[in-house]
XYZ file of C-alpha atoms in Angstrom:
529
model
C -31.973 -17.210 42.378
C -35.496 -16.243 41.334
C -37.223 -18.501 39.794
C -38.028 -18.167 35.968
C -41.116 -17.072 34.104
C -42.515 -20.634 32.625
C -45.073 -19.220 29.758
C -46.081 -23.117 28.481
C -48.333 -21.089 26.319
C -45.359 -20.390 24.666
C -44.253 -23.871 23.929
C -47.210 -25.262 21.890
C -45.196 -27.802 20.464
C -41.617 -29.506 21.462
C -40.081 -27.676 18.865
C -40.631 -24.056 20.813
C -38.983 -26.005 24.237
C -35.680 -25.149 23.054
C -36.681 -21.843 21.476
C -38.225 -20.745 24.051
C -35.083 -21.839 26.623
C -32.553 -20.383 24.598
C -34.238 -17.353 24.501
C -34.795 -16.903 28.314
C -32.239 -18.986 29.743
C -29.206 -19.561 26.805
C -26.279 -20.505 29.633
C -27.974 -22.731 32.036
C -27.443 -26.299 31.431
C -30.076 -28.505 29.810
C -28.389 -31.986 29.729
C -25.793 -33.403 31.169
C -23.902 -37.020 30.014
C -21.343 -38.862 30.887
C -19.168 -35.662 31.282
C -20.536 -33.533 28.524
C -22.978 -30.904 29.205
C -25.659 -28.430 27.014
C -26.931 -25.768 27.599
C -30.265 -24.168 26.374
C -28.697 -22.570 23.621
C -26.223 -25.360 22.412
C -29.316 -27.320 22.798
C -31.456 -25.053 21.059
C -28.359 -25.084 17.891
C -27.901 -29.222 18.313
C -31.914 -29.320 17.590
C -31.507 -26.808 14.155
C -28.417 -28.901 12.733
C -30.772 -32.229 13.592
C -34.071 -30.744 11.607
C -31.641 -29.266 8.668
C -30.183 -32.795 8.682
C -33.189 -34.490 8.101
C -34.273 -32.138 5.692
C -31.168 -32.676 3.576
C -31.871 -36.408 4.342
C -35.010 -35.857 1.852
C -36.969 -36.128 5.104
C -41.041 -34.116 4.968
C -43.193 -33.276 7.228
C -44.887 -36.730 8.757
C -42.265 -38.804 8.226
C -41.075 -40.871 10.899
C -37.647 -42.285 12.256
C -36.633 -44.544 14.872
C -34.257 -44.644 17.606
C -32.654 -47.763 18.909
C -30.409 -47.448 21.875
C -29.867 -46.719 25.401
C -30.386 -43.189 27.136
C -28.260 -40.166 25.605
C -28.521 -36.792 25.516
C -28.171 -36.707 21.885
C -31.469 -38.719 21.751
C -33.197 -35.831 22.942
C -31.423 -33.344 21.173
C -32.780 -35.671 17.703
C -36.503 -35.684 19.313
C -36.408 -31.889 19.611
C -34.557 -31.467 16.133
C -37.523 -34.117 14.514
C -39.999 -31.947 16.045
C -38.578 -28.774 14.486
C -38.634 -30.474 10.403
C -42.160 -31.822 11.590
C -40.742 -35.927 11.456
C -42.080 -38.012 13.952
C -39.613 -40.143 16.678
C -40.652 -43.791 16.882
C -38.133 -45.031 19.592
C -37.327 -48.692 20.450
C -36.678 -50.717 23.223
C -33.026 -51.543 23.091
C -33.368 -54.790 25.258
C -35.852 -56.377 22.602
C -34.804 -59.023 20.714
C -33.715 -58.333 16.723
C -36.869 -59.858 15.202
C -38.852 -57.517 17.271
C -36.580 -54.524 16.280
C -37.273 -55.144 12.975
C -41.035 -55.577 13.289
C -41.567 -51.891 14.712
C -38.869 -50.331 12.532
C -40.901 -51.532 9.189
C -44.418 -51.067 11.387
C -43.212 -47.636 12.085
C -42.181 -47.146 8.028
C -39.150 -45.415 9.429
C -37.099 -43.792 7.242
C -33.515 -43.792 9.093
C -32.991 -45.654 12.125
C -30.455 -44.349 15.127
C -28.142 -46.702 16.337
C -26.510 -46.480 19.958
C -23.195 -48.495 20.315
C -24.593 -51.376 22.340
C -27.063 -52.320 19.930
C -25.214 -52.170 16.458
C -24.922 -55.838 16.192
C -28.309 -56.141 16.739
C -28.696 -53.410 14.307
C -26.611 -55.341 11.600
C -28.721 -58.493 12.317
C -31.738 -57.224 10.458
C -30.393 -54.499 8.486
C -31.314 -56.281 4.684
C -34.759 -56.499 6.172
C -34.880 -52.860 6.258
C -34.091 -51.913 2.915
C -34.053 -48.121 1.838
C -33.545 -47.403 5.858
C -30.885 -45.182 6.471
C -28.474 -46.511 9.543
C -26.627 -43.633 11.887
C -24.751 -44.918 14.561
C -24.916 -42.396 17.432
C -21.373 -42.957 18.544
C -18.220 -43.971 16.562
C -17.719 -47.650 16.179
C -16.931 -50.356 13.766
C -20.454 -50.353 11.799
C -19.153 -47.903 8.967
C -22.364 -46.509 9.282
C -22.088 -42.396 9.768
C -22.091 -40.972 12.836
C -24.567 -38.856 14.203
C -22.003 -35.887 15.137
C -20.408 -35.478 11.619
C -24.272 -35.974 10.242
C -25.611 -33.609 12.279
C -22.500 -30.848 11.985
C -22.644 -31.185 8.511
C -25.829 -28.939 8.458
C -26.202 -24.825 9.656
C -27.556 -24.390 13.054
C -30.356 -22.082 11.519
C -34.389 -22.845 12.483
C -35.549 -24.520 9.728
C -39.392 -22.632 10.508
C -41.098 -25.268 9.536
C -45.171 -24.816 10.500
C -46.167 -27.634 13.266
C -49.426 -27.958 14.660
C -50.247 -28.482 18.041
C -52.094 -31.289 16.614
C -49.487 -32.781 14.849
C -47.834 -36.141 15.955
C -44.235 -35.988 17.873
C -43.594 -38.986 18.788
C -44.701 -42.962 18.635
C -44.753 -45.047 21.259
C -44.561 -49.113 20.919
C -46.640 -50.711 23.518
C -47.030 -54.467 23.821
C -49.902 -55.996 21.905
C -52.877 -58.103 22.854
C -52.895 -59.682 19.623
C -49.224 -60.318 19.355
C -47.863 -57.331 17.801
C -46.330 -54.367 19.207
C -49.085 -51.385 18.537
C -47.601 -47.782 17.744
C -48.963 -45.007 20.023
C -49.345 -41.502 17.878
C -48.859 -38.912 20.893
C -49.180 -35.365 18.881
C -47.295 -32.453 20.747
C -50.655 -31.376 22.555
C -50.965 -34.846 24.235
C -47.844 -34.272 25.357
C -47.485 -30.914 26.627
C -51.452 -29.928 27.119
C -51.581 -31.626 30.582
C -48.836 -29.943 31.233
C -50.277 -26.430 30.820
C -53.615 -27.485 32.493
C -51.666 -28.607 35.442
C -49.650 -25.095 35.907
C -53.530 -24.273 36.241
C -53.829 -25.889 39.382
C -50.426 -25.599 41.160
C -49.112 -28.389 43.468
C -46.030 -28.251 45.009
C -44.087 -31.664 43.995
C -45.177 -30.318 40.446
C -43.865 -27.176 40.617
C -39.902 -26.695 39.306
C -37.444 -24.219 40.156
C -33.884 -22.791 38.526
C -31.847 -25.346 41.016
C -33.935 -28.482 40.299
C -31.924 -31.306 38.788
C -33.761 -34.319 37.218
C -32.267 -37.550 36.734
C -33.895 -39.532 33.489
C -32.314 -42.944 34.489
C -35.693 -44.852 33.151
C -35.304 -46.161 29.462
C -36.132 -43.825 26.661
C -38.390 -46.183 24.740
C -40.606 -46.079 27.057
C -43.237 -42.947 28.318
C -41.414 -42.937 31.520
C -37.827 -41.906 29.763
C -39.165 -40.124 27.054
C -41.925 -38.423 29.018
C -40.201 -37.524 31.915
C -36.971 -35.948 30.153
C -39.562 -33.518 28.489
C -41.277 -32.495 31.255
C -37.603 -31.235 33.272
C -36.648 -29.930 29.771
C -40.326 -27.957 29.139
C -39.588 -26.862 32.834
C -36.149 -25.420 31.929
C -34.290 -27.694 34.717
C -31.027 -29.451 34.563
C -31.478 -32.947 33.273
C -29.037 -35.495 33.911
C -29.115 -38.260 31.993
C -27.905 -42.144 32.850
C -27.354 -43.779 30.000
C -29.013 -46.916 31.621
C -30.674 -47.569 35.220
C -27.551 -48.537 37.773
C -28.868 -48.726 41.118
C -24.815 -48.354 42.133
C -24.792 -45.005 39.684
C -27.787 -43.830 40.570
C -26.958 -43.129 44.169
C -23.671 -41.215 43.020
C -25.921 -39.065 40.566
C -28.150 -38.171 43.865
C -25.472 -37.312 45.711
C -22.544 -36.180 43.071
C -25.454 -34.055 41.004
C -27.556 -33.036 43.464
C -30.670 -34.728 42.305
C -33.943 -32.980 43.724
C -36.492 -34.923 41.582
C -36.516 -38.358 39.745
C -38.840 -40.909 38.790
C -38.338 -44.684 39.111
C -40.766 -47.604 39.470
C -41.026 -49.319 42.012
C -38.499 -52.449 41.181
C -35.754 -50.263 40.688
C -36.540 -48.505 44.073
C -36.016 -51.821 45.778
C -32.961 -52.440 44.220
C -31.430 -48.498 45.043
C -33.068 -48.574 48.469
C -31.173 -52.153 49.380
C -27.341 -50.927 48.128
C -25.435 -51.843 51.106
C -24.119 -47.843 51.057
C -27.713 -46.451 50.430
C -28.269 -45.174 53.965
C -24.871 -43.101 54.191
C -25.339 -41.086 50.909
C -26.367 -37.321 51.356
C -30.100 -37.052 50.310
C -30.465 -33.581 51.277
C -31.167 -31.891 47.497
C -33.442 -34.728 46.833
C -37.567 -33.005 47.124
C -39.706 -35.112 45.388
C -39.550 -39.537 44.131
C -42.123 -40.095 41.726
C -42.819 -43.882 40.958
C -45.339 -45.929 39.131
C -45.760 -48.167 36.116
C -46.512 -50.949 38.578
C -48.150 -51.256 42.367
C -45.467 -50.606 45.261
C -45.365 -52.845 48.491
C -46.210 -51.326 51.566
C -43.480 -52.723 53.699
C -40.886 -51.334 50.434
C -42.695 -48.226 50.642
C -42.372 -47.232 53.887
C -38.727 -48.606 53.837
C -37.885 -45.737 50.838
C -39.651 -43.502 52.771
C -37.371 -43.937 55.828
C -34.091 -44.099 54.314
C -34.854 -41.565 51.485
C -36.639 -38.891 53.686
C -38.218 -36.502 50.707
C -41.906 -36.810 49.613
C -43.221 -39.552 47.248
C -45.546 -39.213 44.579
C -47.197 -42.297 42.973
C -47.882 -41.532 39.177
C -50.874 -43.873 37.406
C -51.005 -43.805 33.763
C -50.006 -45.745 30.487
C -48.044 -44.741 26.994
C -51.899 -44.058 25.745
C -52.007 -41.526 27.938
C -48.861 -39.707 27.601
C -47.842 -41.143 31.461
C -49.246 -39.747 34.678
C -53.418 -39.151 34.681
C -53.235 -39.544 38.269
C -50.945 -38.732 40.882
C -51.422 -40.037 45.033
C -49.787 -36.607 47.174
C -47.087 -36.770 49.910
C -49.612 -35.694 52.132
C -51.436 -39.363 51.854
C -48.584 -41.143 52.312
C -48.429 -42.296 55.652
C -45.205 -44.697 57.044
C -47.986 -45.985 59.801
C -49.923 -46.521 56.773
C -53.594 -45.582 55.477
C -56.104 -46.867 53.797
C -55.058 -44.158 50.834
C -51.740 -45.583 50.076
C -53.473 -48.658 48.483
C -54.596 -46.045 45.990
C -53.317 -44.689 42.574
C -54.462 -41.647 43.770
C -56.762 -38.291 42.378
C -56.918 -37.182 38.853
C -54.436 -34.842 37.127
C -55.935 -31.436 36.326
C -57.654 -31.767 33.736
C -58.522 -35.703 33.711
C -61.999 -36.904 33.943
C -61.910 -40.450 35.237
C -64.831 -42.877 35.516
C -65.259 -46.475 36.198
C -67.620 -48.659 33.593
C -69.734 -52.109 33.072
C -68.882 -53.444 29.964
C -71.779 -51.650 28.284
C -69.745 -48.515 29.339
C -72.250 -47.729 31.473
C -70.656 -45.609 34.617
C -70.671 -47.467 37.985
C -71.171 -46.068 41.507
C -68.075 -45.578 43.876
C -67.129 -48.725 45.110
C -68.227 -50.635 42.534
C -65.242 -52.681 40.277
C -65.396 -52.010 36.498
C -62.944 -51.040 33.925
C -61.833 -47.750 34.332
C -61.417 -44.875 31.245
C -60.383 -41.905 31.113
C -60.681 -38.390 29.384
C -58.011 -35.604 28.656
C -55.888 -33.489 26.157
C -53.416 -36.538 26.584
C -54.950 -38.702 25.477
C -53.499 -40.447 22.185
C -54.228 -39.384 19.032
C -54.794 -43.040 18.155
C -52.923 -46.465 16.854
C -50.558 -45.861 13.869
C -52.481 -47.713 10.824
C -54.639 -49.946 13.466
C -58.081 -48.043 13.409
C -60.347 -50.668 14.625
C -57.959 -50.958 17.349
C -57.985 -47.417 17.764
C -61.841 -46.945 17.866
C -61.869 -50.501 20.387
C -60.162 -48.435 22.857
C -60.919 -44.578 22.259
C -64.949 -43.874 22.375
C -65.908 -41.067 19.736
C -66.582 -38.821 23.043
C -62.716 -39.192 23.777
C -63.106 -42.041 26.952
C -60.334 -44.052 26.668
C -60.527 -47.654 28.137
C -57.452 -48.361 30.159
C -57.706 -51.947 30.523
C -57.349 -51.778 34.591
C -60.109 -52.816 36.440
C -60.566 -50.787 39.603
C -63.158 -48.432 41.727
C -63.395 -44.890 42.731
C -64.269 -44.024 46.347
C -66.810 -41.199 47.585
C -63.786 -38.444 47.781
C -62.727 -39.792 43.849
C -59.820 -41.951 45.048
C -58.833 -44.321 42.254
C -58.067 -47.701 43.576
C -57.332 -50.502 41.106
C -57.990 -53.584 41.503
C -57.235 -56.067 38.655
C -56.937 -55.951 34.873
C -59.333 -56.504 32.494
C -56.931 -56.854 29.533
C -54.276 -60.468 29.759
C -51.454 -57.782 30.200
C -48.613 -58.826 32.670
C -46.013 -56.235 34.513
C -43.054 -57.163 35.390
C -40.119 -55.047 36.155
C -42.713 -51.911 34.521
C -42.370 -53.819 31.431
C -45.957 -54.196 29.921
C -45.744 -57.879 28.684
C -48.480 -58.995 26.639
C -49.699 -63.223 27.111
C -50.265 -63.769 23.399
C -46.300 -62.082 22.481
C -44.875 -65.193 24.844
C -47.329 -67.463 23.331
C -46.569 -66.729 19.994
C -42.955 -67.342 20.747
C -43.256 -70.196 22.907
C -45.726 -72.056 20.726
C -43.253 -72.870 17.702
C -41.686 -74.719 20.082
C -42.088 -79.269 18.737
C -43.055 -80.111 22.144
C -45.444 -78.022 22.988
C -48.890 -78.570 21.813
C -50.709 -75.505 23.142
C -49.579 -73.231 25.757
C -51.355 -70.126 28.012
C -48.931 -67.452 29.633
C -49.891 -65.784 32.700
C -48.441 -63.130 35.338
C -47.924 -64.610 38.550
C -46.504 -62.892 41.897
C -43.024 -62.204 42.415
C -41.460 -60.114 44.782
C -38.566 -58.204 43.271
C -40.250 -58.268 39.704
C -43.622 -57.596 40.872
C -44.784 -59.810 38.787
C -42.861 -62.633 36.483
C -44.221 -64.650 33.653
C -44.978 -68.334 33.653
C -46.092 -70.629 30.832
C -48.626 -73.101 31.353
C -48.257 -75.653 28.639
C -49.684 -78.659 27.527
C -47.101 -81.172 26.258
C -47.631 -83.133 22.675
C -48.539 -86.763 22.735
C -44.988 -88.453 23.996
C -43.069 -85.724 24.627
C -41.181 -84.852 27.590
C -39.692 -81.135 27.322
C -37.413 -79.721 29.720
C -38.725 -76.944 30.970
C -35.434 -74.547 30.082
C -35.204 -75.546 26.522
C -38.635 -73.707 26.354
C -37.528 -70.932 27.923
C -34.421 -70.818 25.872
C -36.217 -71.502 22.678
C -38.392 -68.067 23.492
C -35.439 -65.839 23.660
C -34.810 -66.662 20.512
C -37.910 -64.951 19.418
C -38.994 -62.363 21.934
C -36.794 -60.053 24.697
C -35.439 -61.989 27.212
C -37.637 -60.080 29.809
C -40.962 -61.554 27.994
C -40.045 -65.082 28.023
C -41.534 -67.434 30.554
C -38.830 -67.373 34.075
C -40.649 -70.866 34.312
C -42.613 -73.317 32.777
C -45.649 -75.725 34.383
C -46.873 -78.410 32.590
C -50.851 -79.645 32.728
C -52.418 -82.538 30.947
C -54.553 -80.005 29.069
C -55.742 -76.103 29.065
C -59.297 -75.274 30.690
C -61.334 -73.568 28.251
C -65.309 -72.877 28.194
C -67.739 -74.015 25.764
C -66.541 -71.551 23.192
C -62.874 -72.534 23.419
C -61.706 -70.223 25.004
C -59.136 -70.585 27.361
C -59.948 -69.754 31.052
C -56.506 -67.522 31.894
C -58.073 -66.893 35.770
C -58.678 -70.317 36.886
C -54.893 -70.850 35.860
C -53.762 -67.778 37.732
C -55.875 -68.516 41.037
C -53.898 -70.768 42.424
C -51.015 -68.492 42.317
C -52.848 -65.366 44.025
C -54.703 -67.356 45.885
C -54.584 -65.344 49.442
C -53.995 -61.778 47.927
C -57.364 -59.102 48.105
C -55.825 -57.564 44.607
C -54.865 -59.428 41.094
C -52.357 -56.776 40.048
C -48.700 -57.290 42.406
């Protein structure tokens, strides 16, 4: 089959994807779930119905709405029908914990929130907190809420024609906060489809799709690495097959049952897929390209994938800020004997200007450590309603500080090294010190606490609480823990707890988070795992 004239020049914004699809390509498939499949120009129809029925929802242009669940087809098919009535999708993490949920839904000013069915008791949990929210469970259940079927096929399957700018924002990212609170992303359509164009620019092979590709989005929608990466097979007119949440056991049937050619995973749910007692007798034949990130990969797992996989790996380095990938390490530099590359993130995107600064933001030579920042069309349009925190992390020349601290060799290799920012990753969940801290320091035995990221190695990295005990008190060290899922996701809270007389801090008072993780990476040449 020849492949199929991609014009991303004439997809500006998400809302021409399915246009432009349905137009060139109306029968082949689009998404497939669980057994039901869409093609371009169902998809294309499913979109129109979901703008009209926002639009008869009382919904304008800017208005946002949030989606709370795990991975469906018909989340996508709402994204692309937002973008056509010009609303923007906030979506949220389904494994966060209610008061959380709530926080970003009101943050977010959303004015209906999608429900899937394994979240609608969380859903009903802080439902009076969002008054004047409008609740649509996305499949039937006992909520009595509509459903988002009969909402959506209540409407005409017309193009509503609504004017969107390139500039305009699509969709709204939570990311964790240094301060606490959960910080909305604004990614307008250009962020997210601009790199895209640029890179058609500079054609590389793993980037390139075909008619037969299949993608599997198996990585969790409320994050850059669901969203993001069902766009880019969708922009690419491919077959996307979506899990509805990451099974390693599933996700070796979808290789082999769908014939997956590319998916992305990070690297904790590679171990986990790579170490099914079956993995090594499933047919990997379709599969071309794995492309992992959101956290550093051992070389020893690596090179295992590698073996029993046998395509070509991609590392992607980026953050939600960024719209994903800014840098990408090639199959050609990864080497199962091993290199001195493969310790890299890897070369910049097309398009991407990378540099590594003092705190000044002075550029440093190659070699040299410093924070690094970046430049490009995807770069965020900034922090919904947080402008100083906007400006603390976008320059006015468009150099965005990622937080990473890290060096660029003589051939512009990014390596990175640390972070400058408290942020922990574990699992590719971006975990935030003062969230647990918040949430662990309500606790009555705990008179002041510090939270910090220390090695682990199926995790990456896990969280542990260093706390300093009130006068008397003896706290077991699982009632904390307990007592912090109550507040937070059960992925932030501490996995243990160590206790110290008191917290070192510096003449200002402020607490000295790397002599408290040195102990723990004592031995390792990097502070990121």
């Amino acid at each position: 089959m020849a492949a199929p004239v991609i014009d991303f020049y004439a997809m500006p914004t998400l809302a021409d994807v399915p246009r432009f699809h349905a137009r060139e390509r109306p029968d082949a498939v689009a998404l497939a779930f669980e057994g039901r499949e869409t093609t371009y120009a169902q998809f294309e129809a499913g979109s129109n119905r979901a703008a009209q029925a926002l639009i008869a929802q009382g919904l304008k242009k800017g208005d946002r709405i949030a989606y709370l669940g795990k991975n469906s087809d018909h989340y996508f098919e709402l994204l692309f029908g937002a973008a056509k009535a010009g609303v923007i999708m906030a979506p949220i993490g389904w494994r966060l914990a209610p008061p959380e949920i709530a926080y970003i839904a009101g943050d977010a000013q959303a004015r209906m929130l999608f429900v899937g069915p394994e979240v609608l008791q969380a859903a009903e949990q802080i439902a009076a907190e969002l008054p004047g929210v409008t609740f649509v469970a996305m499949e039937a259940g006992p909520s009595g809420w509509p459903t988002y079927e009969a909402w959506r096929d209540a409407q005409p399957p017309t193009d509503p024609a609504i004017a969107i700018d390139e500039r305009d924002v699509a969709v709204q990212l939570y990311t964790s906060g240094t301060t606490g609170r959960p910080k909305g992303a604004m990614l307008s359509h250009l962020n997210i489809l601009g790199g895209r164009r640029r890179a058609q620019e500079t054609p590389m092979a793993w980037n390139q799709w075909g008619p037969d590709d299949v993608s599997l989005v198996a990585m969790p929608v409320g994050h850059i690495g669901g969203t993001g990466w069902g766009i880019v097979g969708l922009v690419n007119g491919a077959r996307g097959v979506v899990a509805r949440e990451f099974d390693p056991f599933k996700v070796l049937d979808y290789i082999e049952r769908d014939r997956i050619s590319k998916m992305f995973m990070v690297p904790a749910a590679l171990q986990i897929v790579v170490r099914q007692p079956n993995a090594r007798q499933v047919d990997y034949s379709r599969l071309k390209y794995i492309l992992y990130g959101a956290s550093p990969i051992p070389l020893d797992l690596l090179r295992e994938c590698m073996e029993v996989f046998g395509c070509g790996f991609v590392q992607q380095y980026g953050m939600t800020e960024t719209c994903g990938t800014i840098v990408y390490l090639p199959p050609e530099d990864h080497d199962p004997a091993g290199n001195a590359r493969m310790r890299a993130a890897g070369l910049p995107m097309p398009g991407v200007e990378l540099k590594v600064v003092n705190e000044a933001g002075e550029s440093l030579p190659p070699n040299t450590v410093g924070e690094v920042a970046v430049r490009s069309v995807s770069n965020m349009a900034g922090y919904w309603r947080l402008p100083e925190a906007t400006a603390a992390t976008v320059a006015h020349d468009g150099w965005l500080r990622t937080g990473d601290a890290g060096y660029l060799d003589e051939d512009g290799y990014l390596f990175i090294h640390d972070r400058v920012k408290d942020m922990i990753i574990s699992g590719a969940e971006n975990i935030y010190p003062a969230e647990v801290e918040s949430a662990v320091y309500g606790h009555p035995d705990v008179a002041e606490v510090a939270v910090i990221g220390v090695p682990d190695d199926r995790w990456g990295e896990a969280v542990k609480a260093i706390v300093a005990r009130k006068p008397g008190a003896d706290p077991d060290p699982e009632d904390i823990i307990a007592f912090a899922r109550t507040r937070i996701a059960a992925f932030k809270a501490p996995k243990s707890v160590d206790f110290v007389d008191a917290l070192p801090r510096n003449a200002s008072g402020k607490i000295l988070r790397r002599e408290l993780r040195e102990p723990y990476w004592a031995g390792r040449n990097r502070r990121v795992n």
